[in-house]
């Protein structure tokens, strides 16, 4: 369901958005300089929900903003997850890398954890919103309300991006 000025919510079983952006064909999203993120308006804990993602058998991008164990789990151009404590899925959740050896997760523009994980070339598939594209099949549907999703360079200033999004959502009266 789409709500103007708020976002999209999946039914949790079959609905998702295909971004039609292929992770392997980007000019700003590349192997060693890549980021993905979502702005979420609802606070839901679930161990299998993937808010955005796309993965092959060995590499991908995925974000679970609030795992059932109260953790924020994500990876970018890798298949090893990065995690940090998180008891609220609301806000901007991002995962990014600016080199071949580290990936960082951030919430509301503030880095939460950096993990040494060697990058792998992005998979040749589209990333999904409110689901994970697992080699062309939508799985792990998220029921969180997602207002915005992005893919881009890892060198994006996460705090500036968060401040711009938050200012816009505040102007609409739909900030978290």
PDB file of C-alpha atoms in Angstrom:
ATOM      1  CA  UNK A   1       0.000   0.000   0.000  1.00  0.00           C
ATOM      2  CA  UNK A   2       1.228   3.491  -0.887  1.00  0.00           C
ATOM      3  CA  UNK A   3       0.428   6.484   1.336  1.00  0.00           C
ATOM      4  CA  UNK A   4       1.334   9.919  -0.063  1.00  0.00           C
ATOM      5  CA  UNK A   5       4.102  11.709   1.884  1.00  0.00           C
ATOM      6  CA  UNK A   6       4.626   8.615   4.062  1.00  0.00           C
ATOM      7  CA  UNK A   7       5.746   5.664   1.969  1.00  0.00           C
ATOM      8  CA  UNK A   8       5.138   2.115   0.799  1.00  0.00           C
ATOM      9  CA  UNK A   9       4.244  -0.865   2.987  1.00  0.00           C
ATOM     10  CA  UNK A  10       4.347  -4.452   1.742  1.00  0.00           C
ATOM     11  CA  UNK A  11       1.664  -6.970   2.637  1.00  0.00           C
ATOM     12  CA  UNK A  12       4.517  -9.133   3.962  1.00  0.00           C
ATOM     13  CA  UNK A  13       3.966 -12.054   1.624  1.00  0.00           C
ATOM     14  CA  UNK A  14       3.944 -11.006  -2.044  1.00  0.00           C
ATOM     15  CA  UNK A  15       4.265  -7.240  -2.520  1.00  0.00           C
ATOM     16  CA  UNK A  16       7.543  -5.388  -3.035  1.00  0.00           C
ATOM     17  CA  UNK A  17       9.014  -2.747  -5.332  1.00  0.00           C
ATOM     18  CA  UNK A  18      11.523  -3.631  -8.040  1.00  0.00           C
ATOM     19  CA  UNK A  19      13.853  -0.631  -8.328  1.00  0.00           C
ATOM     20  CA  UNK A  20      14.886  -1.741 -11.832  1.00  0.00           C
ATOM     21  CA  UNK A  21      18.396  -0.639 -10.876  1.00  0.00           C
ATOM     22  CA  UNK A  22      20.920  -3.365 -11.635  1.00  0.00           C
ATOM     23  CA  UNK A  23      23.603  -3.352  -8.953  1.00  0.00           C
ATOM     24  CA  UNK A  24      26.338  -4.318 -11.439  1.00  0.00           C
ATOM     25  CA  UNK A  25      25.722  -1.525 -13.956  1.00  0.00           C
ATOM     26  CA  UNK A  26      25.994   1.590 -11.805  1.00  0.00           C
ATOM     27  CA  UNK A  27      28.519   4.355 -12.337  1.00  0.00           C
ATOM     28  CA  UNK A  28      28.338   5.636  -8.753  1.00  0.00           C
ATOM     29  CA  UNK A  29      27.569   2.302  -7.064  1.00  0.00           C
ATOM     30  CA  UNK A  30      30.729   0.270  -7.735  1.00  0.00           C
ATOM     31  CA  UNK A  31      32.635  -2.515  -6.024  1.00  0.00           C
ATOM     32  CA  UNK A  32      34.775  -0.443  -3.648  1.00  0.00           C
ATOM     33  CA  UNK A  33      32.604   2.678  -3.351  1.00  0.00           C
ATOM     34  CA  UNK A  34      28.969   1.756  -2.763  1.00  0.00           C
ATOM     35  CA  UNK A  35      26.078   2.565  -0.443  1.00  0.00           C
ATOM     36  CA  UNK A  36      22.452   1.689   0.049  1.00  0.00           C
ATOM     37  CA  UNK A  37      19.895   2.877   2.522  1.00  0.00           C
ATOM     38  CA  UNK A  38      16.254   3.347   3.508  1.00  0.00           C
ATOM     39  CA  UNK A  39      14.203   5.781   5.550  1.00  0.00           C
ATOM     40  CA  UNK A  40      11.662   3.830   7.623  1.00  0.00           C
ATOM     41  CA  UNK A  41       8.637   5.249   9.449  1.00  0.00           C
ATOM     42  CA  UNK A  42       7.512   2.197  11.456  1.00  0.00           C
ATOM     43  CA  UNK A  43       9.155   0.357  14.341  1.00  0.00           C
ATOM     44  CA  UNK A  44       8.903  -3.371  13.651  1.00  0.00           C
ATOM     45  CA  UNK A  45      11.239  -6.136  14.821  1.00  0.00           C
ATOM     46  CA  UNK A  46      11.584  -9.222  12.615  1.00  0.00           C
ATOM     47  CA  UNK A  47      14.443 -11.636  12.070  1.00  0.00           C
ATOM     48  CA  UNK A  48      13.744 -12.350   8.388  1.00  0.00           C
ATOM     49  CA  UNK A  49      12.582  -8.979   7.016  1.00  0.00           C
ATOM     50  CA  UNK A  50      14.890  -7.429   4.427  1.00  0.00           C
ATOM     51  CA  UNK A  51      14.098  -3.750   3.853  1.00  0.00           C
ATOM     52  CA  UNK A  52      16.092  -3.491   0.606  1.00  0.00           C
ATOM     53  CA  UNK A  53      18.340  -5.961  -1.089  1.00  0.00           C
ATOM     54  CA  UNK A  54      19.659  -8.008  -3.921  1.00  0.00           C
ATOM     55  CA  UNK A  55      21.988 -10.983  -3.719  1.00  0.00           C
ATOM     56  CA  UNK A  56      23.448 -13.826  -5.708  1.00  0.00           C
ATOM     57  CA  UNK A  57      24.853 -16.916  -4.037  1.00  0.00           C
ATOM     58  CA  UNK A  58      28.056 -15.115  -3.011  1.00  0.00           C
ATOM     59  CA  UNK A  59      27.582 -11.327  -2.977  1.00  0.00           C
ATOM     60  CA  UNK A  60      24.947  -8.683  -2.483  1.00  0.00           C
ATOM     61  CA  UNK A  61      23.423  -5.726  -0.718  1.00  0.00           C
ATOM     62  CA  UNK A  62      20.899  -6.159   2.083  1.00  0.00           C
ATOM     63  CA  UNK A  63      19.538  -4.256   5.079  1.00  0.00           C
ATOM     64  CA  UNK A  64      17.469  -5.566   7.983  1.00  0.00           C
ATOM     65  CA  UNK A  65      16.959  -2.436  10.072  1.00  0.00           C
ATOM     66  CA  UNK A  66      15.793  -4.269  13.193  1.00  0.00           C
ATOM     67  CA  UNK A  67      16.373  -7.977  13.604  1.00  0.00           C
ATOM     68  CA  UNK A  68      14.374  -9.826  16.261  1.00  0.00           C
ATOM     69  CA  UNK A  69      17.512  -9.782  18.430  1.00  0.00           C
ATOM     70  CA  UNK A  70      17.386  -5.944  18.397  1.00  0.00           C
ATOM     71  CA  UNK A  71      20.191  -5.657  15.890  1.00  0.00           C
ATOM     72  CA  UNK A  72      20.693  -3.698  12.682  1.00  0.00           C
ATOM     73  CA  UNK A  73      22.238  -6.067  10.134  1.00  0.00           C
ATOM     74  CA  UNK A  74      23.502  -5.189   6.648  1.00  0.00           C
ATOM     75  CA  UNK A  75      26.128  -5.854   3.994  1.00  0.00           C
ATOM     76  CA  UNK A  76      27.258  -4.209   0.758  1.00  0.00           C
ATOM     77  CA  UNK A  77      29.259  -5.905  -2.022  1.00  0.00           C
ATOM     78  CA  UNK A  78      29.963  -8.747   0.358  1.00  0.00           C
ATOM     79  CA  UNK A  79      28.161 -11.735   1.813  1.00  0.00           C
ATOM     80  CA  UNK A  80      29.293 -11.194   5.400  1.00  0.00           C
ATOM     81  CA  UNK A  81      26.955  -9.080   7.506  1.00  0.00           C
ATOM     82  CA  UNK A  82      27.857  -6.116   9.664  1.00  0.00           C
ATOM     83  CA  UNK A  83      25.762  -5.638  12.818  1.00  0.00           C
ATOM     84  CA  UNK A  84      25.047  -3.163  15.603  1.00  0.00           C
ATOM     85  CA  UNK A  85      22.498  -2.966  18.407  1.00  0.00           C
ATOM     86  CA  UNK A  86      19.234  -1.290  17.380  1.00  0.00           C
ATOM     87  CA  UNK A  87      15.925  -1.277  19.256  1.00  0.00           C
ATOM     88  CA  UNK A  88      14.039   0.978  16.825  1.00  0.00           C
ATOM     89  CA  UNK A  89      13.698   0.464  13.064  1.00  0.00           C
ATOM     90  CA  UNK A  90      12.576   4.058  12.460  1.00  0.00           C
ATOM     91  CA  UNK A  91      14.938   6.467  10.709  1.00  0.00           C
ATOM     92  CA  UNK A  92      17.603   6.302   8.014  1.00  0.00           C
ATOM     93  CA  UNK A  93      19.547   3.028   7.921  1.00  0.00           C
ATOM     94  CA  UNK A  94      22.535   2.815   5.578  1.00  0.00           C
ATOM     95  CA  UNK A  95      25.346   0.461   4.692  1.00  0.00           C
ATOM     96  CA  UNK A  96      28.373   1.708   2.772  1.00  0.00           C
ATOM     97  CA  UNK A  97      31.957   1.084   1.794  1.00  0.00           C
ATOM     98  CA  UNK A  98      34.622   3.426   0.454  1.00  0.00           C
ATOM     99  CA  UNK A  99      37.392   0.854  -0.016  1.00  0.00           C
ATOM    100  CA  UNK A 100      37.982  -2.820  -0.717  1.00  0.00           C
ATOM    101  CA  UNK A 101      38.294  -3.909   2.903  1.00  0.00           C
ATOM    102  CA  UNK A 102      35.693  -2.220   5.133  1.00  0.00           C
ATOM    103  CA  UNK A 103      31.932  -1.833   5.292  1.00  0.00           C
ATOM    104  CA  UNK A 104      30.121   0.478   7.697  1.00  0.00           C
ATOM    105  CA  UNK A 105      26.523   0.637   8.874  1.00  0.00           C
ATOM    106  CA  UNK A 106      24.993   3.915  10.014  1.00  0.00           C
ATOM    107  CA  UNK A 107      21.737   5.041  11.531  1.00  0.00           C
ATOM    108  CA  UNK A 108      20.485   8.609  11.133  1.00  0.00           C
ATOM    109  CA  UNK A 109      23.842   9.626   9.682  1.00  0.00           C
ATOM    110  CA  UNK A 110      25.968   8.289  12.529  1.00  0.00           C
ATOM    111  CA  UNK A 111      28.277   5.302  12.001  1.00  0.00           C
ATOM    112  CA  UNK A 112      27.272   2.368  14.214  1.00  0.00           C
ATOM    113  CA  UNK A 113      29.895  -0.232  13.292  1.00  0.00           C
ATOM    114  CA  UNK A 114      32.654  -0.874  10.759  1.00  0.00           C
ATOM    115  CA  UNK A 115      33.688  -4.398   9.879  1.00  0.00           C
ATOM    116  CA  UNK A 116      36.635  -5.580   7.812  1.00  0.00           C
ATOM    117  CA  UNK A 117      35.031  -7.461   4.924  1.00  0.00           C
ATOM    118  CA  UNK A 118      36.687  -7.762   1.517  1.00  0.00           C
ATOM    119  CA  UNK A 119      34.512  -6.440  -1.296  1.00  0.00           C
ATOM    120  CA  UNK A 120      33.237  -8.554  -4.157  1.00  0.00           C
ATOM    121  CA  UNK A 121      31.958  -7.236  -7.508  1.00  0.00           C
ATOM    122  CA  UNK A 122      28.243  -6.299  -7.299  1.00  0.00           C
ATOM    123  CA  UNK A 123      25.790  -8.993  -8.423  1.00  0.00           C
ATOM    124  CA  UNK A 124      24.113  -8.728 -11.824  1.00  0.00           C
ATOM    125  CA  UNK A 125      20.549  -8.177 -10.616  1.00  0.00           C
ATOM    126  CA  UNK A 126      18.129  -5.472  -9.490  1.00  0.00           C
ATOM    127  CA  UNK A 127      17.713  -4.452  -5.868  1.00  0.00           C
ATOM    128  CA  UNK A 128      14.226  -4.703  -4.367  1.00  0.00           C
ATOM    129  CA  UNK A 129      12.506  -2.523  -1.788  1.00  0.00           C
ATOM    130  CA  UNK A 130      10.475  -4.266   0.968  1.00  0.00           C
ATOM    131  CA  UNK A 131      12.089  -7.551  -0.044  1.00  0.00           C
ATOM    132  CA  UNK A 132      15.328  -9.272  -0.993  1.00  0.00           C
ATOM    133  CA  UNK A 133      15.951 -10.163  -4.629  1.00  0.00           C
ATOM    134  CA  UNK A 134      17.512 -13.597  -4.183  1.00  0.00           C
ATOM    135  CA  UNK A 135      18.756 -14.434  -7.707  1.00  0.00           C
ATOM    136  CA  UNK A 136      15.530 -13.149  -9.268  1.00  0.00           C
ATOM    137  CA  UNK A 137      13.098 -14.351  -6.603  1.00  0.00           C
ATOM    138  CA  UNK A 138      11.541 -11.996  -4.054  1.00  0.00           C
ATOM    139  CA  UNK A 139      11.966 -13.355  -0.497  1.00  0.00           C
ATOM    140  CA  UNK A 140      12.045 -12.085   3.098  1.00  0.00           C
ATOM    141  CA  UNK A 141       9.338  -9.434   2.700  1.00  0.00           C
ATOM    142  CA  UNK A 142       9.482  -6.445   5.034  1.00  0.00           C
ATOM    143  CA  UNK A 143       6.289  -4.934   6.458  1.00  0.00           C
ATOM    144  CA  UNK A 144       8.012  -1.739   7.580  1.00  0.00           C
ATOM    145  CA  UNK A 145       6.777   1.489   5.951  1.00  0.00           C
ATOM    146  CA  UNK A 146       9.588   2.697   3.702  1.00  0.00           C
ATOM    147  CA  UNK A 147       9.497   6.351   2.656  1.00  0.00           C
ATOM    148  CA  UNK A 148      12.709   6.438   0.653  1.00  0.00           C
ATOM    149  CA  UNK A 149      15.415   4.115  -0.590  1.00  0.00           C
ATOM    150  CA  UNK A 150      18.693   4.941  -2.269  1.00  0.00           C
ATOM    151  CA  UNK A 151      21.726   3.422  -3.945  1.00  0.00           C
ATOM    152  CA  UNK A 152      24.874   5.400  -4.684  1.00  0.00           C
ATOM    153  CA  UNK A 153      28.510   6.010  -3.885  1.00  0.00           C
ATOM    154  CA  UNK A 154      29.844   5.062  -0.476  1.00  0.00           C
ATOM    155  CA  UNK A 155      31.436   8.490  -0.223  1.00  0.00           C
ATOM    156  CA  UNK A 156      28.013  10.136   0.264  1.00  0.00           C
ATOM    157  CA  UNK A 157      28.078  12.130   3.495  1.00  0.00           C
ATOM    158  CA  UNK A 158      25.612  10.085   5.565  1.00  0.00           C
ATOM    159  CA  UNK A 159      24.909  12.819   8.123  1.00  0.00           C
ATOM    160  CA  UNK A 160      24.199  15.434   5.436  1.00  0.00           C
ATOM    161  CA  UNK A 161      21.916  12.982   3.623  1.00  0.00           C
ATOM    162  CA  UNK A 162      20.039  12.207   6.842  1.00  0.00           C
ATOM    163  CA  UNK A 163      19.639  15.916   7.674  1.00  0.00           C
ATOM    164  CA  UNK A 164      18.223  16.655   4.203  1.00  0.00           C
ATOM    165  CA  UNK A 165      15.771  13.742   4.370  1.00  0.00           C
ATOM    166  CA  UNK A 166      14.723  14.566   7.928  1.00  0.00           C
ATOM    167  CA  UNK A 167      14.191  18.238   7.016  1.00  0.00           C
ATOM    168  CA  UNK A 168      12.012  17.230   4.067  1.00  0.00           C
ATOM    169  CA  UNK A 169       9.983  14.716   6.102  1.00  0.00           C
ATOM    170  CA  UNK A 170       9.544  17.331   8.855  1.00  0.00           C
ATOM    171  CA  UNK A 171       8.197  19.805   6.281  1.00  0.00           C
ATOM    172  CA  UNK A 172       5.579  17.157   5.407  1.00  0.00           C
ATOM    173  CA  UNK A 173       4.827  16.427   9.069  1.00  0.00           C
ATOM    174  CA  UNK A 174       5.824  12.770   8.601  1.00  0.00           C
ATOM    175  CA  UNK A 175       9.296  12.651  10.200  1.00  0.00           C
ATOM    176  CA  UNK A 176      10.295  10.039  12.763  1.00  0.00           C
TER     177      UNK A 176
END
